[in-house]
PDB file of N, CA, C and O in Angstrom:
ATOM      1  N   MET A 411      14.964  30.981 -31.256  1.00 48.00           N
ATOM      2  CA  MET A 411      13.859  30.042 -31.167  1.00 48.00           C
ATOM      3  C   MET A 411      13.631  29.711 -29.696  1.00 48.00           C
ATOM      4  O   MET A 411      14.536  29.283 -28.997  1.00 48.00           O
ATOM      5  N   SER A 412      12.447  29.908 -29.203  1.00 56.00           N
ATOM      6  CA  SER A 412      12.152  29.611 -27.800  1.00 56.00           C
ATOM      7  C   SER A 412      11.881  28.121 -27.623  1.00 56.00           C
ATOM      8  O   SER A 412      11.573  27.412 -28.565  1.00 56.00           O
ATOM      9  N   GLY A 413      12.013  27.652 -26.389  1.00 60.00           N
ATOM     10  CA  GLY A 413      11.763  26.253 -26.096  1.00 60.00           C
ATOM     11  C   GLY A 413      12.990  25.365 -26.214  1.00 60.00           C
ATOM     12  O   GLY A 413      12.931  24.189 -25.901  1.00 60.00           O
ATOM     13  N   ARG A 414      14.096  25.894 -26.656  1.00 62.00           N
ATOM     14  CA  ARG A 414      15.311  25.086 -26.773  1.00 62.00           C
ATOM     15  C   ARG A 414      15.939  24.903 -25.398  1.00 62.00           C
ATOM     16  O   ARG A 414      16.023  25.851 -24.619  1.00 62.00           O
ATOM     17  N   THR A 415      16.390  23.700 -25.119  1.00 65.00           N
ATOM     18  CA  THR A 415      16.994  23.415 -23.817  1.00 65.00           C
ATOM     19  C   THR A 415      18.506  23.313 -23.890  1.00 65.00           C
ATOM     20  O   THR A 415      19.170  23.355 -22.874  1.00 65.00           O
ATOM     21  N   GLY A 416      19.046  23.075 -25.070  1.00 73.00           N
ATOM     22  CA  GLY A 416      20.481  22.886 -25.199  1.00 73.00           C
ATOM     23  C   GLY A 416      20.916  21.477 -24.851  1.00 73.00           C
ATOM     24  O   GLY A 416      22.092  21.172 -24.848  1.00 73.00           O
ATOM     25  N   GLU A 417      19.964  20.608 -24.546  1.00 78.00           N
ATOM     26  CA  GLU A 417      20.289  19.230 -24.210  1.00 78.00           C
ATOM     27  C   GLU A 417      20.520  18.441 -25.496  1.00 78.00           C
ATOM     28  O   GLU A 417      19.758  18.553 -26.447  1.00 78.00           O
ATOM     29  N   ILE A 418      21.576  17.645 -25.499  1.00 82.00           N
ATOM     30  CA  ILE A 418      21.900  16.829 -26.672  1.00 82.00           C
ATOM     31  C   ILE A 418      21.859  15.362 -26.271  1.00 82.00           C
ATOM     32  O   ILE A 418      22.514  14.948 -25.320  1.00 82.00           O
ATOM     33  N   TYR A 419      21.076  14.610 -26.992  1.00 84.00           N
ATOM     34  CA  TYR A 419      20.973  13.168 -26.808  1.00 84.00           C
ATOM     35  C   TYR A 419      21.574  12.518 -28.048  1.00 84.00           C
ATOM     36  O   TYR A 419      21.292  12.938 -29.163  1.00 84.00           O
ATOM     37  N   ARG A 420      22.387  11.488 -27.851  1.00 91.00           N
ATOM     38  CA  ARG A 420      23.000  10.809 -28.990  1.00 91.00           C
ATOM     39  C   ARG A 420      22.676   9.320 -28.931  1.00 91.00           C
ATOM     40  O   ARG A 420      22.773   8.704 -27.874  1.00 91.00           O
ATOM     41  N   ILE A 421      22.328   8.788 -30.078  1.00 92.00           N
ATOM     42  CA  ILE A 421      22.127   7.349 -30.190  1.00 92.00           C
ATOM     43  C   ILE A 421      22.934   6.864 -31.383  1.00 92.00           C
ATOM     44  O   ILE A 421      22.789   7.382 -32.495  1.00 92.00           O
ATOM     45  N   ALA A 422      23.790   5.902 -31.136  1.00 94.00           N
ATOM     46  CA  ALA A 422      24.601   5.299 -32.196  1.00 94.00           C
ATOM     47  C   ALA A 422      24.096   3.885 -32.431  1.00 94.00           C
ATOM     48  O   ALA A 422      23.774   3.161 -31.490  1.00 94.00           O
ATOM     49  N   TRP A 423      24.020   3.522 -33.683  1.00 93.00           N
ATOM     50  CA  TRP A 423      23.609   2.165 -34.067  1.00 93.00           C
ATOM     51  C   TRP A 423      24.849   1.433 -34.545  1.00 93.00           C
ATOM     52  O   TRP A 423      25.656   1.967 -35.295  1.00 93.00           O
ATOM     53  N   PHE A 424      25.002   0.199 -34.099  1.00 89.00           N
ATOM     54  CA  PHE A 424      26.123  -0.613 -34.529  1.00 89.00           C
ATOM     55  C   PHE A 424      25.687  -1.418 -35.749  1.00 89.00           C
ATOM     56  O   PHE A 424      24.889  -2.347 -35.616  1.00 89.00           O
ATOM     57  N   PRO A 425      26.150  -1.048 -36.956  1.00 91.00           N
ATOM     58  CA  PRO A 425      25.734  -1.731 -38.181  1.00 91.00           C
ATOM     59  C   PRO A 425      25.914  -3.243 -38.085  1.00 91.00           C
ATOM     60  O   PRO A 425      26.874  -3.738 -37.503  1.00 91.00           O
ATOM     61  N   GLY A 426      24.948  -3.956 -38.641  1.00 93.00           N
ATOM     62  CA  GLY A 426      24.984  -5.412 -38.622  1.00 93.00           C
ATOM     63  C   GLY A 426      24.404  -6.004 -37.349  1.00 93.00           C
ATOM     64  O   GLY A 426      24.404  -7.217 -37.179  1.00 93.00           O
ATOM     65  N   THR A 427      23.942  -5.143 -36.436  1.00 93.00           N
ATOM     66  CA  THR A 427      23.356  -5.613 -35.185  1.00 93.00           C
ATOM     67  C   THR A 427      22.065  -4.838 -34.932  1.00 93.00           C
ATOM     68  O   THR A 427      21.728  -3.919 -35.676  1.00 93.00           O
ATOM     69  N   ASP A 428      21.378  -5.197 -33.877  1.00 93.00           N
ATOM     70  CA  ASP A 428      20.225  -4.443 -33.415  1.00 93.00           C
ATOM     71  C   ASP A 428      20.586  -3.590 -32.201  1.00 93.00           C
ATOM     72  O   ASP A 428      19.714  -3.071 -31.521  1.00 93.00           O
ATOM     73  N   VAL A 429      21.869  -3.442 -31.930  1.00 94.00           N
ATOM     74  CA  VAL A 429      22.337  -2.768 -30.720  1.00 94.00           C
ATOM     75  C   VAL A 429      22.409  -1.260 -30.929  1.00 94.00           C
ATOM     76  O   VAL A 429      22.980  -0.767 -31.906  1.00 94.00           O
ATOM     77  N   LEU A 430      21.809  -0.539 -29.991  1.00 94.00           N
ATOM     78  CA  LEU A 430      21.860   0.922 -29.951  1.00 94.00           C
ATOM     79  C   LEU A 430      22.633   1.333 -28.705  1.00 94.00           C
ATOM     80  O   LEU A 430      22.475   0.735 -27.641  1.00 94.00           O
ATOM     81  N   HIS A 431      23.466   2.341 -28.840  1.00 94.00           N
ATOM     82  CA  HIS A 431      24.211   2.863 -27.695  1.00 94.00           C
ATOM     83  C   HIS A 431      23.833   4.325 -27.543  1.00 94.00           C
ATOM     84  O   HIS A 431      24.057   5.129 -28.462  1.00 94.00           O
ATOM     85  N   GLY A 432      23.247   4.676 -26.412  1.00 92.00           N
ATOM     86  CA  GLY A 432      22.796   6.043 -26.189  1.00 92.00           C
ATOM     87  C   GLY A 432      23.646   6.755 -25.169  1.00 92.00           C
ATOM     88  O   GLY A 432      24.125   6.153 -24.209  1.00 92.00           O
ATOM     89  N   THR A 433      23.805   8.051 -25.385  1.00 91.00           N
ATOM     90  CA  THR A 433      24.492   8.910 -24.434  1.00 91.00           C
ATOM     91  C   THR A 433      23.567  10.082 -24.132  1.00 91.00           C
ATOM     92  O   THR A 433      23.182  10.826 -25.030  1.00 91.00           O
ATOM     93  N   CYS A 434      23.216  10.230 -22.875  1.00 87.00           N
ATOM     94  CA  CYS A 434      22.356  11.318 -22.419  1.00 87.00           C
ATOM     95  C   CYS A 434      23.166  12.610 -22.340  1.00 87.00           C
ATOM     96  O   CYS A 434      24.392  12.570 -22.263  1.00 87.00           O
ATOM     97  N   HIS A 435      22.479  13.726 -22.308  1.00 83.00           N
ATOM     98  CA  HIS A 435      23.164  15.018 -22.184  1.00 83.00           C
ATOM     99  C   HIS A 435      23.954  15.114 -20.887  1.00 83.00           C
ATOM    100  O   HIS A 435      24.906  15.894 -20.797  1.00 83.00           O
ATOM    101  N   CYS A 436      23.623  14.287 -19.877  1.00 85.00           N
ATOM    102  CA  CYS A 436      24.348  14.323 -18.605  1.00 85.00           C
ATOM    103  C   CYS A 436      25.608  13.451 -18.631  1.00 85.00           C
ATOM    104  O   CYS A 436      26.372  13.455 -17.688  1.00 85.00           O
ATOM    105  N   GLY A 437      25.782  12.690 -19.724  1.00 85.00           N
ATOM    106  CA  GLY A 437      26.962  11.837 -19.852  1.00 85.00           C
ATOM    107  C   GLY A 437      26.700  10.378 -19.536  1.00 85.00           C
ATOM    108  O   GLY A 437      27.549   9.526 -19.789  1.00 85.00           O
ATOM    109  N   ALA A 438      25.534  10.055 -18.972  1.00 88.00           N
ATOM    110  CA  ALA A 438      25.205   8.651 -18.689  1.00 88.00           C
ATOM    111  C   ALA A 438      25.061   7.901 -20.018  1.00 88.00           C
ATOM    112  O   ALA A 438      24.621   8.462 -21.015  1.00 88.00           O
ATOM    113  N   GLU A 439      25.440   6.624 -20.014  1.00 91.00           N
ATOM    114  CA  GLU A 439      25.380   5.803 -21.215  1.00 91.00           C
ATOM    115  C   GLU A 439      24.517   4.578 -20.978  1.00 91.00           C
ATOM    116  O   GLU A 439      24.396   4.097 -19.849  1.00 91.00           O
ATOM    117  N   HIS A 440      23.942   4.079 -22.062  1.00 91.00           N
ATOM    118  CA  HIS A 440      23.024   2.948 -21.978  1.00 91.00           C
ATOM    119  C   HIS A 440      23.054   2.205 -23.308  1.00 91.00           C
ATOM    120  O   HIS A 440      23.197   2.811 -24.368  1.00 91.00           O
ATOM    121  N   THR A 441      22.896   0.886 -23.260  1.00 92.00           N
ATOM    122  CA  THR A 441      22.838   0.061 -24.461  1.00 92.00           C
ATOM    123  C   THR A 441      21.532  -0.713 -24.447  1.00 92.00           C
ATOM    124  O   THR A 441      21.137  -1.244 -23.415  1.00 92.00           O
ATOM    125  N   ALA A 442      20.866  -0.749 -25.595  1.00 93.00           N
ATOM    126  CA  ALA A 442      19.592  -1.466 -25.710  1.00 93.00           C
ATOM    127  C   ALA A 442      19.384  -1.877 -27.160  1.00 93.00           C
ATOM    128  O   ALA A 442      20.011  -1.335 -28.070  1.00 93.00           O
ATOM    129  N   GLU A 443      18.499  -2.839 -27.370  1.00 94.00           N
ATOM    130  CA  GLU A 443      18.130  -3.241 -28.727  1.00 94.00           C
ATOM    131  C   GLU A 443      16.813  -2.617 -29.152  1.00 94.00           C
ATOM    132  O   GLU A 443      16.530  -2.539 -30.342  1.00 94.00           O
ATOM    133  N   ASP A 444      16.023  -2.160 -28.205  1.00 93.00           N
ATOM    134  CA  ASP A 444      14.706  -1.603 -28.493  1.00 93.00           C
ATOM    135  C   ASP A 444      14.785  -0.073 -28.504  1.00 93.00           C
ATOM    136  O   ASP A 444      15.101   0.539 -27.487  1.00 93.00           O
ATOM    137  N   PRO A 445      14.499   0.564 -29.653  1.00 92.00           N
ATOM    138  CA  PRO A 445      14.588   2.024 -29.702  1.00 92.00           C
ATOM    139  C   PRO A 445      13.618   2.726 -28.748  1.00 92.00           C
ATOM    140  O   PRO A 445      13.942   3.781 -28.200  1.00 92.00           O
ATOM    141  N   VAL A 446      12.454   2.145 -28.512  1.00 93.00           N
ATOM    142  CA  VAL A 446      11.499   2.757 -27.581  1.00 93.00           C
ATOM    143  C   VAL A 446      12.066   2.720 -26.163  1.00 93.00           C
ATOM    144  O   VAL A 446      11.998   3.704 -25.422  1.00 93.00           O
ATOM    145  N   ALA A 447      12.663   1.595 -25.782  1.00 91.00           N
ATOM    146  CA  ALA A 447      13.285   1.480 -24.460  1.00 91.00           C
ATOM    147  C   ALA A 447      14.428   2.490 -24.320  1.00 91.00           C
ATOM    148  O   ALA A 447      14.619   3.079 -23.254  1.00 91.00           O
ATOM    149  N   MET A 448      15.172   2.690 -25.397  1.00 90.00           N
ATOM    150  CA  MET A 448      16.282   3.647 -25.363  1.00 90.00           C
ATOM    151  C   MET A 448      15.756   5.059 -25.104  1.00 90.00           C
ATOM    152  O   MET A 448      16.257   5.773 -24.230  1.00 90.00           O
ATOM    153  N   TRP A 449      14.719   5.478 -25.837  1.00 88.00           N
ATOM    154  CA  TRP A 449      14.172   6.820 -25.641  1.00 88.00           C
ATOM    155  C   TRP A 449      13.508   6.951 -24.276  1.00 88.00           C
ATOM    156  O   TRP A 449      13.616   7.999 -23.634  1.00 88.00           O
ATOM    157  N   ASP A 450      12.846   5.902 -23.811  1.00 88.00           N
ATOM    158  CA  ASP A 450      12.261   5.946 -22.462  1.00 88.00           C
ATOM    159  C   ASP A 450      13.348   6.198 -21.429  1.00 88.00           C
ATOM    160  O   ASP A 450      13.180   6.992 -20.507  1.00 88.00           O
ATOM    161  N   TRP A 451      14.476   5.508 -21.579  1.00 88.00           N
ATOM    162  CA  TRP A 451      15.596   5.671 -20.649  1.00 88.00           C
ATOM    163  C   TRP A 451      16.123   7.104 -20.701  1.00 88.00           C
ATOM    164  O   TRP A 451      16.326   7.749 -19.676  1.00 88.00           O
ATOM    165  N   MET A 452      16.351   7.610 -21.907  1.00 86.00           N
ATOM    166  CA  MET A 452      16.901   8.958 -22.043  1.00 86.00           C
ATOM    167  C   MET A 452      15.959  10.026 -21.495  1.00 86.00           C
ATOM    168  O   MET A 452      16.384  10.932 -20.786  1.00 86.00           O
ATOM    169  N   LEU A 453      14.693   9.930 -21.840  1.00 84.00           N
ATOM    170  CA  LEU A 453      13.748  10.961 -21.450  1.00 84.00           C
ATOM    171  C   LEU A 453      13.347  10.877 -19.982  1.00 84.00           C
ATOM    172  O   LEU A 453      12.711  11.791 -19.465  1.00 84.00           O
ATOM    173  N   ALA A 454      13.752   9.808 -19.297  1.00 85.00           N
ATOM    174  CA  ALA A 454      13.491   9.677 -17.867  1.00 85.00           C
ATOM    175  C   ALA A 454      14.578  10.354 -17.037  1.00 85.00           C
ATOM    176  O   ALA A 454      14.577  10.254 -15.815  1.00 85.00           O
ATOM    177  N   HIS A 455      15.482  11.061 -17.686  1.00 78.00           N
ATOM    178  CA  HIS A 455      16.602  11.723 -17.013  1.00 78.00           C
ATOM    179  C   HIS A 455      16.126  12.548 -15.820  1.00 78.00           C
ATOM    180  O   HIS A 455      15.170  13.293 -15.956  1.00 78.00           O
ATOM    181  N   PRO A 456      16.807  12.474 -14.694  1.00 76.00           N
ATOM    182  CA  PRO A 456      17.823  11.494 -14.318  1.00 76.00           C
ATOM    183  C   PRO A 456      17.235  10.257 -13.661  1.00 76.00           C
ATOM    184  O   PRO A 456      17.938   9.316 -13.376  1.00 76.00           O
ATOM    185  N   ARG A 457      15.936  10.274 -13.416  1.00 73.00           N
ATOM    186  CA  ARG A 457      15.271   9.198 -12.682  1.00 73.00           C
ATOM    187  C   ARG A 457      15.557   7.826 -13.298  1.00 73.00           C
ATOM    188  O   ARG A 457      15.833   6.877 -12.577  1.00 73.00           O
ATOM    189  N   GLY A 458      15.497   7.682 -14.595  1.00 64.00           N
ATOM    190  CA  GLY A 458      15.618   6.384 -15.235  1.00 64.00           C
ATOM    191  C   GLY A 458      17.018   5.840 -15.372  1.00 64.00           C
ATOM    192  O   GLY A 458      17.221   4.710 -15.747  1.00 64.00           O
ATOM    193  N   HIS A 459      18.025   6.658 -15.067  1.00 70.00           N
ATOM    194  CA  HIS A 459      19.399   6.231 -15.280  1.00 70.00           C
ATOM    195  C   HIS A 459      19.910   5.232 -14.261  1.00 70.00           C
ATOM    196  O   HIS A 459      20.949   4.629 -14.467  1.00 70.00           O
ATOM    197  N   ASP A 460      19.215   5.048 -13.159  1.00 63.00           N
ATOM    198  CA  ASP A 460      19.701   4.177 -12.097  1.00 63.00           C
ATOM    199  C   ASP A 460      18.963   2.852 -12.008  1.00 63.00           C
ATOM    200  O   ASP A 460      19.154   2.103 -11.070  1.00 63.00           O
ATOM    201  N   LEU A 461      18.108   2.561 -12.987  1.00 49.00           N
ATOM    202  CA  LEU A 461      17.309   1.348 -12.901  1.00 49.00           C
ATOM    203  C   LEU A 461      18.183   0.110 -12.968  1.00 49.00           C
ATOM    204  O   LEU A 461      19.064   0.018 -13.813  1.00 49.00           O
ATOM    205  N   PRO A 462      17.961  -0.871 -12.070  1.00 49.00           N
ATOM    206  CA  PRO A 462      18.760  -2.103 -12.117  1.00 49.00           C
ATOM    207  C   PRO A 462      18.470  -2.856 -13.408  1.00 49.00           C
ATOM    208  O   PRO A 462      17.343  -2.876 -13.897  1.00 49.00           O
ATOM    209  N   GLY A 463      19.521  -3.427 -13.968  1.00 50.00           N
ATOM    210  CA  GLY A 463      19.372  -4.214 -15.197  1.00 50.00           C
ATOM    211  C   GLY A 463      19.099  -3.369 -16.420  1.00 50.00           C
ATOM    212  O   GLY A 463      18.593  -3.839 -17.409  1.00 50.00           O
ATOM    213  N   ASP A 464      19.501  -2.085 -16.377  1.00 46.00           N
ATOM    214  CA  ASP A 464      19.205  -1.214 -17.508  1.00 46.00           C
ATOM    215  C   ASP A 464      20.214  -1.338 -18.647  1.00 46.00           C
ATOM    216  O   ASP A 464      20.078  -0.688 -19.661  1.00 46.00           O
ATOM    217  N   GLY A 465      21.229  -2.173 -18.465  1.00 49.00           N
ATOM    218  CA  GLY A 465      22.192  -2.395 -19.528  1.00 49.00           C
ATOM    219  C   GLY A 465      23.313  -1.370 -19.569  1.00 49.00           C
ATOM    220  O   GLY A 465      24.134  -1.387 -20.461  1.00 49.00           O
ATOM    221  N   SER A 466      23.346  -0.464 -18.610  1.00 45.00           N
ATOM    222  CA  SER A 466      24.400   0.548 -18.606  1.00 45.00           C
ATOM    223  C   SER A 466      25.700  -0.044 -18.138  1.00 45.00           C
ATOM    224  O   SER A 466      25.752  -0.933 -17.348  1.00 45.00           O
TER     225      SER A 466
END
C-alpha cells in the first residue's frame, strides 16, 4: 500500500477522567483533555512539541 509512513501515534485515555496521554512516533509525550488539541500537537511534529505550557 503506497502512502504509508510507518509513523505510529498512540493516545491512551485514563478511564474515569477526561485525560488523554499521547505519544508521538518520535517519542515525545503530551497530556491534554481536548482530543483536538492532542491531535494538533501530534500532527505538528516536530514544530509543536516545544510549545510552552503544552502539558508535556
